[in-house]
CSV table of C-alpha atoms in Angstrom, one decimal:
chain,number,residue,atom,x,y,z
A,1,UNK,CA,34.2,-86.5,104.0
A,2,UNK,CA,34.7,-86.9,100.3
A,3,UNK,CA,31.2,-88.5,99.9
A,4,UNK,CA,29.7,-85.7,101.9
A,5,UNK,CA,31.2,-83.1,99.9
A,6,UNK,CA,29.9,-84.9,96.7
A,7,UNK,CA,26.3,-85.0,98.0
A,8,UNK,CA,26.2,-81.2,99.0
A,9,UNK,CA,26.1,-80.0,95.3
A,10,UNK,CA,23.6,-82.5,94.5
A,11,UNK,CA,21.2,-80.9,97.1
A,12,UNK,CA,21.7,-77.4,95.9
A,13,UNK,CA,21.1,-78.5,92.3
A,14,UNK,CA,17.8,-80.1,93.4
A,15,UNK,CA,16.8,-77.0,95.3
A,16,UNK,CA,17.4,-75.0,91.9
A,17,UNK,CA,15.2,-77.4,90.1
A,18,UNK,CA,12.4,-76.9,92.6
A,19,UNK,CA,12.7,-73.2,92.5
A,20,UNK,CA,12.3,-73.2,88.7
A,21,UNK,CA,9.2,-75.5,88.8
A,22,UNK,CA,7.6,-73.1,91.3
A,23,UNK,CA,8.5,-70.1,89.3
A,24,UNK,CA,5.6,-67.8,87.9
A,25,UNK,CA,4.8,-67.5,84.2
A,26,UNK,CA,2.5,-64.9,82.8
A,27,UNK,CA,-1.2,-66.1,82.4
A,28,UNK,CA,-1.6,-67.4,79.0
A,29,UNK,CA,-3.6,-69.8,76.8
A,30,UNK,CA,-1.5,-70.6,73.7
A,31,UNK,CA,-3.3,-73.6,72.8
A,32,UNK,CA,-6.6,-71.6,72.6
A,33,UNK,CA,-4.9,-68.9,70.6
A,34,UNK,CA,-3.9,-71.5,68.0
A,35,UNK,CA,-7.5,-72.9,68.0
A,36,UNK,CA,-9.1,-69.4,67.5
A,37,UNK,CA,-6.7,-68.4,64.8
A,38,UNK,CA,-7.2,-71.7,62.9
A,39,UNK,CA,-10.9,-71.4,63.1
A,40,UNK,CA,-10.9,-67.8,61.8
A,41,UNK,CA,-9.0,-69.0,58.7
A,42,UNK,CA,-11.4,-71.8,58.0
A,43,UNK,CA,-14.8,-70.3,58.9
A,44,UNK,CA,-15.9,-66.7,58.2
A,45,UNK,CA,-18.7,-67.0,60.8
A,46,UNK,CA,-16.0,-67.5,63.4
A,47,UNK,CA,-14.4,-64.1,62.4
A,48,UNK,CA,-17.7,-62.3,62.8
A,49,UNK,CA,-18.0,-63.7,66.4
A,50,UNK,CA,-14.6,-62.6,67.7
A,51,UNK,CA,-13.2,-59.7,65.7
A,52,UNK,CA,-14.8,-57.2,68.1
A,53,UNK,CA,-13.7,-59.1,71.2
A,54,UNK,CA,-10.0,-59.6,70.6
A,55,UNK,CA,-7.2,-57.3,69.5
A,56,UNK,CA,-3.6,-58.1,68.6
A,57,UNK,CA,-2.1,-57.3,72.0
A,58,UNK,CA,-4.6,-60.0,73.5
A,59,UNK,CA,-2.4,-62.7,72.2
A,60,UNK,CA,0.5,-63.8,74.3
A,61,UNK,CA,2.6,-65.3,71.5
A,62,UNK,CA,4.2,-62.8,69.3
A,63,UNK,CA,3.5,-64.7,66.2
A,64,UNK,CA,-0.2,-64.9,66.9
A,65,UNK,CA,-0.4,-61.0,67.3
A,66,UNK,CA,1.1,-60.8,63.6
A,67,UNK,CA,-1.4,-63.4,62.4
A,68,UNK,CA,-4.3,-61.7,64.0
A,69,UNK,CA,-3.3,-58.3,62.7
A,70,UNK,CA,-3.2,-59.6,59.1
A,71,UNK,CA,-6.7,-61.2,59.6
A,72,UNK,CA,-8.1,-57.8,60.9
A,73,UNK,CA,-6.5,-56.0,58.0
A,74,UNK,CA,-8.3,-58.2,55.5
A,75,UNK,CA,-11.5,-58.0,57.5
A,76,UNK,CA,-11.5,-54.2,57.4
A,77,UNK,CA,-10.7,-54.1,53.8
A,78,UNK,CA,-13.6,-56.6,53.1
A,79,UNK,CA,-11.3,-59.2,51.6
A,80,UNK,CA,-11.9,-62.9,51.8
A,81,UNK,CA,-10.0,-64.5,54.8
A,82,UNK,CA,-8.5,-68.0,54.4
A,83,UNK,CA,-5.1,-69.7,54.5
A,84,UNK,CA,-3.8,-68.2,51.2
A,85,UNK,CA,-5.0,-64.6,51.8
A,86,UNK,CA,-3.6,-64.5,55.3
A,87,UNK,CA,-0.3,-65.8,54.0
A,88,UNK,CA,-0.3,-63.1,51.3
A,89,UNK,CA,-1.1,-60.4,53.8
A,90,UNK,CA,1.7,-61.5,56.2
A,91,UNK,CA,4.1,-61.5,53.2
A,92,UNK,CA,3.0,-57.9,52.4
A,93,UNK,CA,3.7,-56.9,56.0
A,94,UNK,CA,7.0,-58.5,56.0
A,95,UNK,CA,6.2,-60.8,58.8
A,96,UNK,CA,5.5,-64.3,57.2
A,97,UNK,CA,8.9,-65.6,58.2
A,98,UNK,CA,8.6,-64.2,61.7
A,99,UNK,CA,5.4,-66.4,62.3
A,100,UNK,CA,7.0,-69.5,61.0
A,101,UNK,CA,6.0,-69.4,57.4
A,102,UNK,CA,3.3,-71.1,55.5
A,103,UNK,CA,4.1,-74.3,57.3
A,104,UNK,CA,3.0,-72.9,60.7
A,105,UNK,CA,-0.2,-71.4,59.1
A,106,UNK,CA,-1.1,-74.8,57.7
A,107,UNK,CA,-0.5,-76.4,61.2
A,108,UNK,CA,-3.1,-73.9,62.6
A,109,UNK,CA,-5.8,-74.9,60.2
A,110,UNK,CA,-5.2,-78.5,60.8
A,111,UNK,CA,-5.6,-78.2,64.6
A,112,UNK,CA,-9.3,-77.5,64.2
A,113,UNK,CA,-12.3,-78.6,62.2
A,114,UNK,CA,-14.9,-75.9,62.9
A,115,UNK,CA,-15.5,-72.5,64.6
A,116,UNK,CA,-17.7,-74.0,67.3
A,117,UNK,CA,-17.1,-72.5,70.8
A,118,UNK,CA,-14.8,-69.8,69.2
A,119,UNK,CA,-16.5,-67.1,71.2
A,120,UNK,CA,-16.0,-69.0,74.5
A,121,UNK,CA,-12.3,-69.6,73.5
A,122,UNK,CA,-11.7,-65.9,72.7
A,123,UNK,CA,-13.2,-64.7,76.0
A,124,UNK,CA,-10.6,-66.9,77.9
A,125,UNK,CA,-7.9,-65.4,75.9
A,126,UNK,CA,-9.2,-62.0,76.7
A,127,UNK,CA,-9.3,-62.9,80.4
A,128,UNK,CA,-5.6,-64.0,80.2
A,129,UNK,CA,-4.8,-60.7,78.6
A,130,UNK,CA,-6.6,-58.7,81.4
A,131,UNK,CA,-4.7,-60.8,84.0
A,132,UNK,CA,-1.4,-59.8,82.4
A,133,UNK,CA,-2.5,-56.2,82.1
A,134,UNK,CA,-3.3,-56.2,85.9
A,135,UNK,CA,0.1,-57.7,86.7
A,136,UNK,CA,1.9,-55.1,84.6
A,137,UNK,CA,-0.1,-52.0,86.0
A,138,UNK,CA,0.3,-53.3,89.6
A,139,UNK,CA,4.0,-53.4,89.0
A,140,UNK,CA,4.1,-49.9,87.5
A,141,UNK,CA,2.1,-48.7,90.6
A,142,UNK,CA,4.4,-50.4,93.1
A,143,UNK,CA,7.5,-48.8,91.3
A,144,UNK,CA,5.9,-45.4,91.2
A,145,UNK,CA,4.8,-45.7,94.9
A,146,UNK,CA,8.4,-46.2,96.0
A,147,UNK,CA,9.4,-43.0,94.2
A,148,UNK,CA,9.4,-40.4,96.8
A,149,UNK,CA,9.4,-37.4,94.4
A,150,UNK,CA,5.9,-38.6,93.0
A,151,UNK,CA,2.8,-36.8,94.1
A,152,UNK,CA,0.3,-39.0,95.9
A,153,UNK,CA,-2.6,-37.5,94.4
A,154,UNK,CA,-1.1,-37.9,90.9
A,155,UNK,CA,-0.3,-41.4,91.7
A,156,UNK,CA,-3.9,-42.2,92.8
A,157,UNK,CA,-5.4,-40.7,89.6
A,158,UNK,CA,-2.9,-42.4,87.3
A,159,UNK,CA,-3.5,-45.8,89.0
A,160,UNK,CA,-7.4,-45.3,88.8
A,161,UNK,CA,-7.1,-44.3,85.1
A,162,UNK,CA,-5.0,-47.4,84.2
A,163,UNK,CA,-7.5,-49.8,86.1
A,164,UNK,CA,-10.5,-48.0,84.4
A,165,UNK,CA,-8.9,-48.8,81.1
A,166,UNK,CA,-8.7,-52.5,81.9
A,167,UNK,CA,-12.3,-52.4,83.3
A,168,UNK,CA,-13.6,-51.0,80.2
A,169,UNK,CA,-11.5,-53.3,78.0
A,170,UNK,CA,-9.8,-50.4,76.4
A,171,UNK,CA,-6.1,-50.7,76.1
A,172,UNK,CA,-4.6,-47.5,74.7
A,173,UNK,CA,-3.6,-47.8,71.1
A,174,UNK,CA,-0.6,-45.8,69.9
A,175,UNK,CA,-2.2,-45.1,66.5
A,176,UNK,CA,-4.9,-46.2,64.1
A,177,UNK,CA,-4.7,-46.6,60.3
A,178,UNK,CA,-6.6,-44.3,58.0
A,179,UNK,CA,-8.4,-47.3,56.7
A,180,UNK,CA,-9.8,-48.4,60.1
A,181,UNK,CA,-10.7,-44.8,61.0
A,182,UNK,CA,-12.7,-44.4,57.8
A,183,UNK,CA,-14.5,-47.7,58.3
A,184,UNK,CA,-15.4,-46.3,61.9
A,185,UNK,CA,-16.6,-42.9,60.5
A,186,UNK,CA,-18.7,-44.7,57.8
A,187,UNK,CA,-20.3,-46.8,60.5
A,188,UNK,CA,-21.1,-43.8,62.6
A,189,UNK,CA,-22.6,-41.9,59.7
A,190,UNK,CA,-24.9,-44.8,59.0
A,191,UNK,CA,-25.9,-44.9,62.7
A,192,UNK,CA,-26.6,-41.1,62.6
A,193,UNK,CA,-28.9,-41.6,59.5
A,194,UNK,CA,-31.3,-43.5,61.6
A,195,UNK,CA,-31.5,-41.0,64.4
A,196,UNK,CA,-33.5,-38.2,62.6
A,197,UNK,CA,-30.4,-36.2,62.0
A,198,UNK,CA,-29.3,-36.0,65.6
A,199,UNK,CA,-25.8,-37.5,66.0
A,200,UNK,CA,-25.4,-36.5,69.7
A,201,UNK,CA,-27.4,-36.2,72.9
A,202,UNK,CA,-30.7,-34.2,72.4
A,203,UNK,CA,-30.9,-31.4,74.9
A,204,UNK,CA,-34.8,-30.9,74.4
A,205,UNK,CA,-34.3,-27.4,73.1
A,206,UNK,CA,-35.1,-27.8,69.3
A,207,UNK,CA,-33.2,-24.7,67.9
A,208,UNK,CA,-30.1,-25.7,69.9
A,209,UNK,CA,-30.4,-29.4,68.7
A,210,UNK,CA,-30.6,-28.2,65.1
A,211,UNK,CA,-27.4,-26.2,65.5
A,212,UNK,CA,-25.4,-28.7,67.4
A,213,UNK,CA,-27.0,-32.0,66.3
A,214,UNK,CA,-27.0,-32.6,70.1
A,215,UNK,CA,-24.1,-32.6,72.5
A,216,UNK,CA,-21.4,-34.7,70.9
A,217,UNK,CA,-19.3,-37.3,72.6
A,218,UNK,CA,-15.9,-36.3,73.9
A,219,UNK,CA,-16.8,-32.5,73.5
A,220,UNK,CA,-16.3,-30.0,76.4
A,221,UNK,CA,-19.0,-27.5,76.6
A,222,UNK,CA,-18.8,-24.3,78.6
A,223,UNK,CA,-21.8,-22.3,79.6
A,224,UNK,CA,-21.0,-19.0,81.0
A,225,UNK,CA,-23.1,-16.1,82.4
A,226,UNK,CA,-23.0,-13.5,85.1
A,227,UNK,CA,-24.7,-14.4,88.5
A,228,UNK,CA,-28.6,-14.4,88.3
A,229,UNK,CA,-28.9,-15.2,84.5
A,230,UNK,CA,-30.1,-18.7,85.2
A,231,UNK,CA,-27.1,-21.1,84.5
A,232,UNK,CA,-28.2,-23.7,87.0
A,233,UNK,CA,-31.8,-23.5,86.0
A,234,UNK,CA,-30.8,-24.0,82.2
A,235,UNK,CA,-28.7,-27.0,83.0
A,236,UNK,CA,-31.3,-28.5,85.3
A,237,UNK,CA,-34.0,-28.2,82.6
A,238,UNK,CA,-31.6,-29.7,80.2
A,239,UNK,CA,-30.7,-32.5,82.5
A,240,UNK,CA,-34.4,-33.2,83.2
A,241,UNK,CA,-35.1,-33.4,79.3
A,242,UNK,CA,-32.1,-35.7,78.8
A,243,UNK,CA,-32.9,-38.1,81.8
A,244,UNK,CA,-36.5,-38.3,81.3
A,245,UNK,CA,-37.2,-37.8,77.6
A,246,UNK,CA,-34.2,-39.6,76.3
A,247,UNK,CA,-33.7,-42.0,79.3
A,248,UNK,CA,-29.9,-41.2,79.3
A,249,UNK,CA,-27.8,-41.2,82.6
A,250,UNK,CA,-26.7,-37.7,83.7
A,251,UNK,CA,-24.2,-36.9,86.4
A,252,UNK,CA,-24.6,-33.6,88.1
A,253,UNK,CA,-21.8,-32.4,90.1
A,254,UNK,CA,-23.0,-29.4,92.2
A,255,UNK,CA,-20.3,-27.5,94.1
A,256,UNK,CA,-22.5,-24.6,95.1
A,257,UNK,CA,-26.0,-25.9,95.9
A,258,UNK,CA,-27.0,-28.9,97.9
A,259,UNK,CA,-28.5,-32.0,96.3
A,260,UNK,CA,-31.9,-31.6,98.1
A,261,UNK,CA,-32.0,-27.9,96.9
A,262,UNK,CA,-31.4,-29.0,93.3
A,263,UNK,CA,-33.9,-31.7,93.3
A,264,UNK,CA,-36.5,-29.4,94.9
A,265,UNK,CA,-36.0,-26.9,92.0
A,266,UNK,CA,-36.5,-29.9,89.5
A,267,UNK,CA,-39.7,-30.9,91.4
A,268,UNK,CA,-40.9,-27.2,91.0
A,269,UNK,CA,-40.1,-27.3,87.3
A,270,UNK,CA,-41.8,-30.7,86.8
A,271,UNK,CA,-44.9,-30.2,88.9
A,272,UNK,CA,-45.6,-26.6,87.9
A,273,UNK,CA,-45.7,-25.7,91.7
A,274,UNK,CA,-44.1,-22.4,92.8
A,275,UNK,CA,-40.6,-22.8,94.4
A,276,UNK,CA,-41.7,-20.6,97.2
A,277,UNK,CA,-44.6,-22.9,98.1
A,278,UNK,CA,-42.3,-25.9,98.0
A,279,UNK,CA,-39.7,-24.2,100.3
A,280,UNK,CA,-42.5,-23.3,102.9
A,281,UNK,CA,-44.4,-26.5,102.5
A,282,UNK,CA,-47.7,-24.6,102.3
A,283,UNK,CA,-49.6,-26.7,99.7
A,284,UNK,CA,-53.2,-27.1,99.3
A,285,UNK,CA,-54.7,-30.6,99.1
A,286,UNK,CA,-54.9,-30.7,95.4
A,287,UNK,CA,-51.3,-29.5,95.2
A,288,UNK,CA,-50.3,-32.4,97.3
A,289,UNK,CA,-52.0,-34.7,94.9
A,290,UNK,CA,-50.3,-32.8,92.0
A,291,UNK,CA,-46.9,-33.2,93.7
A,292,UNK,CA,-47.2,-37.0,94.3
A,293,UNK,CA,-48.5,-37.6,90.7
A,294,UNK,CA,-46.1,-35.5,88.7
A,295,UNK,CA,-42.9,-36.5,90.5
A,296,UNK,CA,-43.1,-40.1,89.3
A,297,UNK,CA,-41.1,-39.7,86.2
A,298,UNK,CA,-38.4,-37.6,88.1
A,299,UNK,CA,-38.2,-40.5,90.6
A,300,UNK,CA,-37.4,-42.9,87.9
A,301,UNK,CA,-35.0,-40.8,86.0
A,302,UNK,CA,-31.2,-41.9,85.8
A,303,UNK,CA,-30.0,-38.6,87.3
A,304,UNK,CA,-27.2,-38.7,89.8
A,305,UNK,CA,-26.3,-35.7,91.9
A,306,UNK,CA,-23.1,-35.2,93.9
A,307,UNK,CA,-22.9,-32.1,96.0
A,308,UNK,CA,-19.4,-32.6,97.3
A,309,UNK,CA,-17.9,-29.0,98.1
A,310,UNK,CA,-14.6,-27.8,96.7
A,311,UNK,CA,-14.4,-30.9,94.5
A,312,UNK,CA,-10.9,-31.6,93.0
A,313,UNK,CA,-10.3,-32.6,89.5
A,314,UNK,CA,-8.8,-35.9,90.6
A,315,UNK,CA,-11.8,-36.6,92.8
A,316,UNK,CA,-14.1,-35.6,90.0
A,317,UNK,CA,-12.4,-38.0,87.4
A,318,UNK,CA,-12.5,-40.9,89.9
A,319,UNK,CA,-16.2,-40.4,90.6
A,320,UNK,CA,-17.1,-40.0,86.9
A,321,UNK,CA,-15.2,-43.2,86.1
A,322,UNK,CA,-17.3,-45.1,88.6
A,323,UNK,CA,-20.5,-43.6,87.5
A,324,UNK,CA,-19.7,-44.4,83.9
A,325,UNK,CA,-18.8,-48.0,84.6
A,326,UNK,CA,-21.7,-48.6,87.1
A,327,UNK,CA,-24.5,-46.5,85.7
A,328,UNK,CA,-23.4,-46.0,82.1
A,329,UNK,CA,-23.9,-42.2,82.2
A,330,UNK,CA,-24.0,-40.2,79.0
A,331,UNK,CA,-23.5,-36.7,80.2
A,332,UNK,CA,-21.5,-34.9,83.0
A,333,UNK,CA,-22.6,-31.5,84.2
A,334,UNK,CA,-20.3,-29.5,86.6
A,335,UNK,CA,-21.7,-26.4,88.5
A,336,UNK,CA,-19.4,-24.6,88.4
A,337,UNK,CA,-15.9,-24.5,87.2
A,338,UNK,CA,-14.5,-21.8,89.3
A,339,UNK,CA,-15.4,-23.6,92.5
A,340,UNK,CA,-13.3,-26.6,91.7
A,341,UNK,CA,-9.7,-27.2,92.8
A,342,UNK,CA,-6.8,-28.6,90.8
A,343,UNK,CA,-5.8,-30.8,93.8
A,344,UNK,CA,-2.6,-32.8,94.0
A,345,UNK,CA,0.6,-30.6,94.0
A,346,UNK,CA,-1.5,-27.6,92.8
A,347,UNK,CA,-2.8,-27.1,96.4
A,348,UNK,CA,-1.8,-24.0,98.4
A,349,UNK,CA,-1.2,-20.6,97.1
A,350,UNK,CA,-0.6,-21.3,93.3
A,351,UNK,CA,-1.5,-19.1,90.5
A,352,UNK,CA,-5.4,-19.2,90.1
A,353,UNK,CA,-5.2,-18.8,86.3
A,354,UNK,CA,-2.8,-21.8,85.9
A,355,UNK,CA,-5.2,-23.8,88.2
A,356,UNK,CA,-8.1,-23.1,86.1
A,357,UNK,CA,-6.1,-24.0,83.0
A,358,UNK,CA,-5.2,-27.4,84.6
A,359,UNK,CA,-8.9,-28.1,85.3
A,360,UNK,CA,-10.1,-27.2,81.9
A,361,UNK,CA,-7.4,-29.4,80.3
A,362,UNK,CA,-8.4,-32.3,82.6
A,363,UNK,CA,-12.0,-31.8,81.9
A,364,UNK,CA,-11.5,-32.1,78.1
A,365,UNK,CA,-9.2,-35.2,78.8
A,366,UNK,CA,-12.1,-36.8,80.8
A,367,UNK,CA,-14.6,-36.1,78.1
A,368,UNK,CA,-12.3,-37.8,75.6
A,369,UNK,CA,-11.5,-40.7,78.0
A,370,UNK,CA,-15.2,-41.5,78.7
A,371,UNK,CA,-16.3,-40.5,75.3
A,372,UNK,CA,-19.2,-38.5,76.5
A,373,UNK,CA,-19.9,-34.7,76.5
A,374,UNK,CA,-18.9,-32.7,79.7
A,375,UNK,CA,-20.6,-29.5,80.4
A,376,UNK,CA,-19.0,-27.0,82.8
A,377,UNK,CA,-20.8,-23.8,84.0
A,378,UNK,CA,-18.4,-20.8,84.4
A,379,UNK,CA,-18.7,-17.3,85.7
A,380,UNK,CA,-18.1,-14.3,83.7
A,381,UNK,CA,-15.9,-11.3,84.7
A,382,UNK,CA,-17.6,-8.0,85.7
A,383,UNK,CA,-16.6,-6.3,82.4
A,384,UNK,CA,-20.1,-7.1,81.3
A,385,UNK,CA,-21.6,-5.0,84.1
A,386,UNK,CA,-19.2,-2.0,83.4
A,387,UNK,CA,-20.1,-1.8,79.7
A,388,UNK,CA,-22.3,1.1,79.0
A,389,UNK,CA,-23.8,-0.3,75.8
A,390,UNK,CA,-24.8,-3.8,75.1
A,391,UNK,CA,-24.7,-6.3,78.2
A,392,UNK,CA,-24.5,-9.2,75.8
A,393,UNK,CA,-21.5,-11.4,76.9
A,394,UNK,CA,-18.3,-11.9,74.8
A,395,UNK,CA,-15.6,-14.4,74.6
A,396,UNK,CA,-13.2,-11.9,76.2
A,397,UNK,CA,-15.5,-11.9,79.4
A,398,UNK,CA,-14.7,-15.5,80.3
A,399,UNK,CA,-13.2,-15.2,83.8
A,400,UNK,CA,-9.7,-16.1,85.0
A,401,UNK,CA,-8.4,-18.1,82.1
A,402,UNK,CA,-8.1,-17.9,78.3
A,403,UNK,CA,-7.4,-21.6,78.5
A,404,UNK,CA,-11.2,-22.3,79.0
A,405,UNK,CA,-11.9,-20.8,75.6
A,406,UNK,CA,-9.0,-22.7,74.1
A,407,UNK,CA,-9.9,-26.2,75.5
A,408,UNK,CA,-13.6,-26.0,75.0
A,409,UNK,CA,-15.3,-27.3,71.8
A,410,UNK,CA,-18.3,-25.0,72.4
A,411,UNK,CA,-18.4,-21.9,74.4
A,412,UNK,CA,-21.9,-20.5,75.0
A,413,UNK,CA,-23.4,-17.7,77.1
A,414,UNK,CA,-26.9,-17.1,78.7
A,415,UNK,CA,-28.2,-13.6,78.4
A,416,UNK,CA,-31.5,-12.2,79.9
A,417,UNK,CA,-32.0,-8.5,79.1
A,418,UNK,CA,-34.9,-8.3,81.5
A,419,UNK,CA,-32.3,-8.8,84.4
A,420,UNK,CA,-30.8,-5.4,83.3
A,421,UNK,CA,-34.3,-3.7,83.1
A,422,UNK,CA,-34.0,-3.8,79.2
A,423,UNK,CA,-37.6,-4.1,78.1
A,424,UNK,CA,-37.1,-4.7,74.2
A,425,UNK,CA,-34.8,-6.8,72.2
A,426,UNK,CA,-32.4,-5.0,70.1
A,427,UNK,CA,-33.8,-6.2,66.8
A,428,UNK,CA,-36.0,-4.8,64.1
A,429,UNK,CA,-39.2,-6.2,65.7
A,430,UNK,CA,-38.2,-4.6,69.2
A,431,UNK,CA,-40.2,-7.5,70.7
A,432,UNK,CA,-40.5,-7.5,74.5
A,433,UNK,CA,-37.9,-9.3,76.6
A,434,UNK,CA,-40.2,-10.4,79.5
A,435,UNK,CA,-39.8,-14.0,80.4
A,436,UNK,CA,-37.3,-14.6,77.6
A,437,UNK,CA,-33.5,-15.5,77.5
A,438,UNK,CA,-30.9,-15.8,74.7
A,439,UNK,CA,-28.6,-18.8,74.5
A,440,UNK,CA,-25.5,-17.5,72.7
A,441,UNK,CA,-23.2,-20.1,70.9
A,442,UNK,CA,-20.0,-17.9,70.6
A,443,UNK,CA,-17.6,-20.6,69.8
A,444,UNK,CA,-18.4,-23.9,68.0
A,445,UNK,CA,-15.4,-26.0,66.8
A,446,UNK,CA,-17.3,-28.3,64.6
A,447,UNK,CA,-20.4,-26.2,63.6
A,448,UNK,CA,-22.0,-22.8,63.2
A,449,UNK,CA,-22.8,-19.9,65.6
A,450,UNK,CA,-26.2,-18.5,66.6
A,451,UNK,CA,-28.2,-16.7,69.2
A,452,UNK,CA,-31.2,-18.9,70.2
A,453,UNK,CA,-34.1,-17.5,72.2
A,454,UNK,CA,-35.6,-19.5,74.9
A,455,UNK,CA,-38.5,-19.1,77.3
A,456,UNK,CA,-37.5,-18.4,81.0
A,457,UNK,CA,-40.0,-19.3,83.8
A,458,UNK,CA,-38.4,-17.8,86.8
A,459,UNK,CA,-41.0,-18.8,89.4
A,460,UNK,CA,-40.3,-22.4,88.5
A,461,UNK,CA,-36.5,-22.1,87.7
A,462,UNK,CA,-37.1,-23.5,84.3
A,463,UNK,CA,-36.1,-22.9,80.6
A,464,UNK,CA,-38.3,-24.1,77.7
A,465,UNK,CA,-38.6,-23.8,74.0
A,466,UNK,CA,-39.9,-20.4,72.7
A,467,UNK,CA,-42.1,-21.1,69.7
A,468,UNK,CA,-42.3,-17.8,67.8
A,469,UNK,CA,-45.0,-16.7,65.1
A,470,UNK,CA,-44.6,-13.4,63.0
A,471,UNK,CA,-44.0,-11.5,65.1
A,472,UNK,CA,-44.4,-12.2,68.7
A,473,UNK,CA,-45.0,-15.2,71.0
A,474,UNK,CA,-47.0,-18.2,69.8
A,475,UNK,CA,-49.5,-17.8,72.8
A,476,UNK,CA,-50.2,-14.2,71.4
A,477,UNK,CA,-50.7,-15.4,67.9
A,478,UNK,CA,-52.9,-18.4,68.9
A,479,UNK,CA,-55.0,-16.1,71.1
A,480,UNK,CA,-55.6,-13.6,68.3
A,481,UNK,CA,-56.7,-16.5,66.0
A,482,UNK,CA,-59.2,-17.7,68.6
A,483,UNK,CA,-60.5,-14.1,68.9
A,484,UNK,CA,-60.8,-13.8,65.1
A,485,UNK,CA,-62.5,-17.2,64.7
A,486,UNK,CA,-65.0,-16.4,67.4
A,487,UNK,CA,-65.8,-13.1,65.8
A,488,UNK,CA,-66.5,-14.8,62.5
A,489,UNK,CA,-68.6,-17.4,64.1
A,490,UNK,CA,-70.7,-14.8,65.9
A,491,UNK,CA,-71.1,-12.7,62.6
A,492,UNK,CA,-72.2,-15.8,60.8
A,493,UNK,CA,-74.9,-16.7,63.5
A,494,UNK,CA,-76.1,-13.1,63.5
A,495,UNK,CA,-76.4,-13.1,59.8
A,496,UNK,CA,-78.4,-16.3,59.7
A,497,UNK,CA,-80.8,-15.1,62.3
A,498,UNK,CA,-81.7,-12.1,60.2
A,499,UNK,CA,-84.9,-12.0,58.0
A,500,UNK,CA,-84.4,-11.5,54.2
A,501,UNK,CA,-82.3,-8.6,53.2
A,502,UNK,CA,-85.2,-6.8,51.4
A,503,UNK,CA,-87.2,-6.6,54.6
A,504,UNK,CA,-84.3,-5.2,56.5
A,505,UNK,CA,-83.0,-2.6,54.1
A,506,UNK,CA,-86.1,-2.0,51.9
A,507,UNK,CA,-84.1,-2.8,48.8
A,508,UNK,CA,-84.6,-5.8,46.5
A,509,UNK,CA,-81.0,-6.3,45.7
A,510,UNK,CA,-79.9,-6.3,49.3
A,511,UNK,CA,-77.7,-3.2,49.0
A,512,UNK,CA,-78.2,-0.9,52.1
A,513,UNK,CA,-79.1,2.7,51.5
């Protein structure tokens, strides 16, 4: 019995050993971390290959994070990187002793002889970091899912946002130094200098592009107007210009019209065929040929239309993230903001003004998260109609929430005097308003304000540039030039066909009586 009692503890001890051996360790590659850091300190070429791939948090060992931080600081400051400079930088950061001193740094450089395969090694380190991130995020999701007080829609959105960050390789940074931000800004300015002055996404409307330098990444742009002004026609024309002319991906979320209706309007605009004919299908033979030929560019355009009705802000964000990762979209258009719902715990009889505020805040957050411009159409209040004087919209006319004006980087309006039976513009020239519209930039966080006139082709549901001469339309000016040139040519031909002047007038000096 005593022997049996002695054996029992031995069995339990062996079980503990087995359990420990089968325990789970976070994914890691410490040996590759050492090889990469050593190679970065002995070969500058190795730094150039991996500095954009890795970040301090990608390293599993705490000491390696500090060493990479020091190397990154030297790289941003255009300083030489070697064993001595890294040691000096760590000492300045107060972390030399935490990494094991100069002895540990020397050991890293002795483990490697060149920077060969450094990029391959760094990508393995990044893979291990992504695995650790997924484990951490999964644990957070599990913990939140067990919390009965959490809203399930908020939980879904939060989970998808975290997974999107990992997919994009963007782990949120708490802060960035002024030094690194200045370097980023300088790099962006250099890139802009090669783009003919446009730092953002060109709309195809020249005067608007000059004012805004194109739609800027992370901006929320509100385009508001009363019904019938042509909001949808304007953004469709712009989406066409961006997708076809610039080749940039555009996501169009239509909460009002079906996707087939929208694409039919685009076909009308692209082919020059009247929208009424396209609706009825009564086309002549040559018009069918025109249709088949001119839609080729539209068929190839990276334009993605989603016509889900009553779309919630959570569904929009989920769809936008997927489109950004799968199709690399550069612009999101929402038609229109008041038809969206906040979703989640906002559902059911809440304050509509607070709901619109929630939506506008989330749209701005989405623009920053994806780093692309987001354009949202908005309705204006009826105050425009009740004004007895000018019908031109004001910022105070934005419907349902002042938060829209607060969150937006650009607030603009579309105004067509012709709609109100106003036949002349209220300017000095008193030029006719027929077939014209005004794009009013009423708020511009990073630029100037202006009223830009555009051509409106109602039969095609299309906006275009309005090229003006002095005064009046370019077509009118060019037509007058043609008439004038024709008159001069006829006059010259008539003169050349005449006999000498003295035979005509009876006067030697050619002066008529």
